[in-house]
């Protein structure tokens, strides 16, 4: 029943939503976000919005070529760790999209990836050196390495300007009209429900 209500809530805020695709220079841009902990058993959720831009320093939104709503399987120990995990998931997806675009003849500059977590941005860009990082070493060193190789460019902007914010939050009918128009198709919620159903089935089998 709870999952059905979640789907109905999502559909209720999607009336009249239109996805507009504008001509662009085919430069990939990504927004990443994560919620902590928002799922059963202390799990977190990550969301990503992928679109094609003109290569501006702050890319202007375009119609989504990919939206991701992903339940992070491992338990995160902090909001920053959840945000880093979200950035890691979105960056891995961006790797093959960059390759596809390059093979199509659209050379890619460092892909801008936006986060609304200042600490995660500071860790990746070397502005902050966390003292205890064993749990997240692999993720943020991978992200740092890819940025050093000019594959990605990570930057911070406030949460209200993050276009994938609703992908990692429970939709509700009170969501502002300005924000709900930025959320794109019901497939993201259906995918979340599918992941949860698969997880529940595996748990039942183990029991």
CSV table of C-alpha atoms in Angstrom, one decimal:
chain,number,residue,atom,x,y,z
A,1,UNK,CA,0.0,0.0,0.0
A,2,UNK,CA,2.8,2.4,0.9
A,3,UNK,CA,4.5,1.8,-2.5
A,4,UNK,CA,1.1,2.3,-4.3
A,5,UNK,CA,0.6,5.6,-2.4
A,6,UNK,CA,4.2,6.7,-3.4
A,7,UNK,CA,3.4,6.0,-7.1
A,8,UNK,CA,0.1,7.9,-6.9
A,9,UNK,CA,1.7,10.8,-5.2
A,10,UNK,CA,4.3,11.0,-8.0
A,11,UNK,CA,1.6,10.8,-10.7
A,12,UNK,CA,-0.4,13.5,-8.9
A,13,UNK,CA,2.4,16.1,-9.3
A,14,UNK,CA,3.2,15.2,-12.9
A,15,UNK,CA,0.1,16.7,-14.6
A,16,UNK,CA,1.0,18.9,-17.5
A,17,UNK,CA,4.7,18.3,-17.3
A,18,UNK,CA,6.5,18.8,-20.6
A,19,UNK,CA,10.0,17.8,-21.5
A,20,UNK,CA,11.6,20.3,-23.9
A,21,UNK,CA,14.8,19.5,-25.8
A,22,UNK,CA,16.8,22.4,-27.1
A,23,UNK,CA,19.6,22.4,-29.7
A,24,UNK,CA,23.0,22.2,-27.9
A,25,UNK,CA,26.7,21.5,-28.4
A,26,UNK,CA,26.2,18.0,-27.2
A,27,UNK,CA,28.3,18.5,-24.1
A,28,UNK,CA,27.3,16.1,-21.3
A,29,UNK,CA,26.3,17.7,-17.9
A,30,UNK,CA,25.1,15.9,-14.7
A,31,UNK,CA,23.3,16.9,-11.5
A,32,UNK,CA,23.8,14.5,-8.6
A,33,UNK,CA,22.1,14.3,-5.2
A,34,UNK,CA,21.6,11.8,-2.3
A,35,UNK,CA,19.3,11.5,0.7
A,36,UNK,CA,20.5,10.0,4.0
A,37,UNK,CA,19.1,7.7,5.3
A,38,UNK,CA,15.8,7.6,3.5
A,39,UNK,CA,15.2,3.9,2.9
A,40,UNK,CA,14.5,0.9,5.2
A,41,UNK,CA,17.4,-0.7,7.1
A,42,UNK,CA,19.3,2.7,7.1
A,43,UNK,CA,19.9,2.6,3.4
A,44,UNK,CA,20.2,5.8,1.4
A,45,UNK,CA,19.0,6.9,-2.1
A,46,UNK,CA,20.9,8.6,-4.9
A,47,UNK,CA,19.5,10.5,-7.9
A,48,UNK,CA,21.0,11.8,-11.1
A,49,UNK,CA,19.9,14.1,-14.0
A,50,UNK,CA,21.9,13.8,-17.2
A,51,UNK,CA,21.4,16.3,-20.0
A,52,UNK,CA,23.2,17.8,-23.0
A,53,UNK,CA,24.4,21.4,-22.8
A,54,UNK,CA,26.5,24.1,-24.6
A,55,UNK,CA,29.5,23.6,-22.5
A,56,UNK,CA,28.9,26.7,-20.2
A,57,UNK,CA,30.6,26.9,-16.8
A,58,UNK,CA,27.2,26.5,-15.2
A,59,UNK,CA,25.2,24.4,-17.8
A,60,UNK,CA,21.7,25.5,-18.6
A,61,UNK,CA,19.1,22.7,-18.1
A,62,UNK,CA,17.9,20.8,-21.2
A,63,UNK,CA,15.7,17.8,-21.6
A,64,UNK,CA,17.0,14.7,-19.7
A,65,UNK,CA,18.7,12.0,-21.7
A,66,UNK,CA,18.9,9.9,-18.6
A,67,UNK,CA,17.4,10.0,-15.1
A,68,UNK,CA,18.6,7.7,-12.3
A,69,UNK,CA,17.0,6.9,-9.0
A,70,UNK,CA,19.2,4.4,-7.2
A,71,UNK,CA,19.0,2.8,-3.7
A,72,UNK,CA,22.5,2.6,-2.3
A,73,UNK,CA,22.9,-0.9,-1.0
A,74,UNK,CA,25.5,-0.3,1.6
A,75,UNK,CA,24.8,1.7,4.8
A,76,UNK,CA,26.3,5.1,4.7
A,77,UNK,CA,27.8,6.6,7.9
A,78,UNK,CA,27.0,10.3,7.1
A,79,UNK,CA,25.3,12.6,4.6
A,80,UNK,CA,28.7,13.4,3.0
A,81,UNK,CA,29.4,9.7,2.5
A,82,UNK,CA,26.0,9.3,0.9
A,83,UNK,CA,26.6,12.3,-1.4
A,84,UNK,CA,30.0,10.9,-2.4
A,85,UNK,CA,28.4,7.5,-3.1
A,86,UNK,CA,25.8,9.3,-5.3
A,87,UNK,CA,28.6,11.2,-7.2
A,88,UNK,CA,30.4,7.9,-7.7
A,89,UNK,CA,27.3,6.2,-9.1
A,90,UNK,CA,26.5,9.1,-11.5
A,91,UNK,CA,30.2,9.5,-12.6
A,92,UNK,CA,30.4,5.8,-13.5
A,93,UNK,CA,27.3,6.2,-15.7
A,94,UNK,CA,28.7,9.3,-17.2
A,95,UNK,CA,31.9,7.5,-18.4
A,96,UNK,CA,30.1,5.4,-21.0
A,97,UNK,CA,27.9,8.3,-22.1
A,98,UNK,CA,31.0,10.4,-22.7
A,99,UNK,CA,32.5,7.5,-24.8
A,100,UNK,CA,29.3,7.3,-26.9
A,101,UNK,CA,29.2,11.0,-27.5
A,102,UNK,CA,32.9,11.0,-28.4
A,103,UNK,CA,32.4,8.1,-30.9
A,104,UNK,CA,29.6,10.1,-32.5
A,105,UNK,CA,32.1,13.0,-33.1
A,106,UNK,CA,31.2,15.2,-30.2
A,107,UNK,CA,34.4,15.8,-28.3
A,108,UNK,CA,33.8,16.1,-24.5
A,109,UNK,CA,35.4,18.6,-22.2
A,110,UNK,CA,35.6,17.7,-18.5
A,111,UNK,CA,31.9,16.8,-17.7
A,112,UNK,CA,30.5,19.2,-15.1
A,113,UNK,CA,28.8,17.4,-12.2
A,114,UNK,CA,26.8,19.4,-9.8
A,115,UNK,CA,26.4,18.6,-6.1
A,116,UNK,CA,24.5,20.5,-3.3
A,117,UNK,CA,26.8,19.1,-0.6
A,118,UNK,CA,29.7,21.5,0.1
A,119,UNK,CA,31.6,19.0,2.2
A,120,UNK,CA,31.5,16.4,-0.7
A,121,UNK,CA,32.7,19.1,-3.1
A,122,UNK,CA,35.5,20.1,-0.7
A,123,UNK,CA,36.7,16.5,-0.3
A,124,UNK,CA,36.8,15.8,-4.0
A,125,UNK,CA,38.4,19.1,-4.9
A,126,UNK,CA,41.1,18.8,-2.2
A,127,UNK,CA,39.7,21.8,-0.2
A,128,UNK,CA,39.0,19.5,2.8
A,129,UNK,CA,41.1,16.6,4.0
A,130,UNK,CA,38.9,14.3,6.2
A,131,UNK,CA,40.7,12.5,9.0
A,132,UNK,CA,38.8,9.3,8.9
A,133,UNK,CA,38.2,8.1,5.3
A,134,UNK,CA,38.7,4.3,5.3
A,135,UNK,CA,35.1,3.7,4.5
A,136,UNK,CA,35.0,6.1,1.6
A,137,UNK,CA,38.6,6.0,0.4
A,138,UNK,CA,37.9,4.1,-2.8
A,139,UNK,CA,35.0,6.3,-3.9
A,140,UNK,CA,36.5,9.7,-3.4
A,141,UNK,CA,40.0,8.7,-4.6
A,142,UNK,CA,38.3,7.4,-7.8
A,143,UNK,CA,36.5,10.7,-8.2
A,144,UNK,CA,39.6,12.7,-7.5
A,145,UNK,CA,41.6,10.7,-10.0
A,146,UNK,CA,39.0,11.2,-12.7
A,147,UNK,CA,38.9,14.9,-12.0
A,148,UNK,CA,42.7,15.1,-12.2
A,149,UNK,CA,42.5,13.4,-15.6
A,150,UNK,CA,40.1,16.1,-16.7
A,151,UNK,CA,37.3,13.7,-17.2
A,152,UNK,CA,35.0,15.4,-14.7
A,153,UNK,CA,34.6,18.8,-13.1
A,154,UNK,CA,32.8,18.8,-9.7
A,155,UNK,CA,31.2,22.0,-8.5
A,156,UNK,CA,28.7,23.1,-5.8
A,157,UNK,CA,25.4,24.9,-6.1
A,158,UNK,CA,22.5,25.2,-3.6
A,159,UNK,CA,20.0,22.4,-3.3
A,160,UNK,CA,17.1,24.4,-4.7
A,161,UNK,CA,19.1,24.6,-8.0
A,162,UNK,CA,19.7,20.8,-8.1
A,163,UNK,CA,17.5,19.3,-10.9
A,164,UNK,CA,17.5,15.8,-9.5
A,165,UNK,CA,16.5,16.7,-6.0
A,166,UNK,CA,13.1,14.9,-6.2
A,167,UNK,CA,14.8,11.7,-7.7
A,168,UNK,CA,16.2,10.9,-4.2
A,169,UNK,CA,13.2,12.1,-2.1
A,170,UNK,CA,9.7,10.8,-1.6
A,171,UNK,CA,7.4,12.7,-3.9
A,172,UNK,CA,4.5,14.5,-2.4
A,173,UNK,CA,1.6,16.6,-3.6
A,174,UNK,CA,2.9,19.7,-1.8
A,175,UNK,CA,6.0,19.9,-4.0
A,176,UNK,CA,6.3,23.4,-5.5
A,177,UNK,CA,5.1,23.8,-9.2
A,178,UNK,CA,8.5,25.3,-10.1
A,179,UNK,CA,10.3,22.2,-8.8
A,180,UNK,CA,7.9,19.5,-10.0
A,181,UNK,CA,8.2,20.6,-13.6
A,182,UNK,CA,11.9,19.7,-13.5
A,183,UNK,CA,11.2,16.1,-12.6
A,184,UNK,CA,10.7,14.1,-15.8
A,185,UNK,CA,9.0,10.7,-16.1
A,186,UNK,CA,7.4,8.1,-13.9
A,187,UNK,CA,9.9,5.5,-14.9
A,188,UNK,CA,12.2,6.6,-12.1
A,189,UNK,CA,9.6,5.8,-9.5
A,190,UNK,CA,8.7,2.5,-11.2
A,191,UNK,CA,12.4,1.6,-11.2
A,192,UNK,CA,12.6,2.4,-7.5
A,193,UNK,CA,9.6,0.2,-6.7
A,194,UNK,CA,11.1,-2.6,-8.9
A,195,UNK,CA,14.4,-2.4,-6.9
A,196,UNK,CA,12.6,-2.5,-3.6
A,197,UNK,CA,10.5,-5.5,-4.7
A,198,UNK,CA,13.6,-7.4,-5.8
A,199,UNK,CA,15.3,-6.6,-2.5
A,200,UNK,CA,12.2,-7.8,-0.6
A,201,UNK,CA,12.0,-11.0,-2.6
A,202,UNK,CA,15.7,-11.8,-1.9
A,203,UNK,CA,15.1,-11.2,1.8
A,204,UNK,CA,12.2,-13.5,1.8
A,205,UNK,CA,14.2,-16.2,0.1
A,206,UNK,CA,17.0,-15.9,2.7
A,207,UNK,CA,14.4,-16.2,5.5
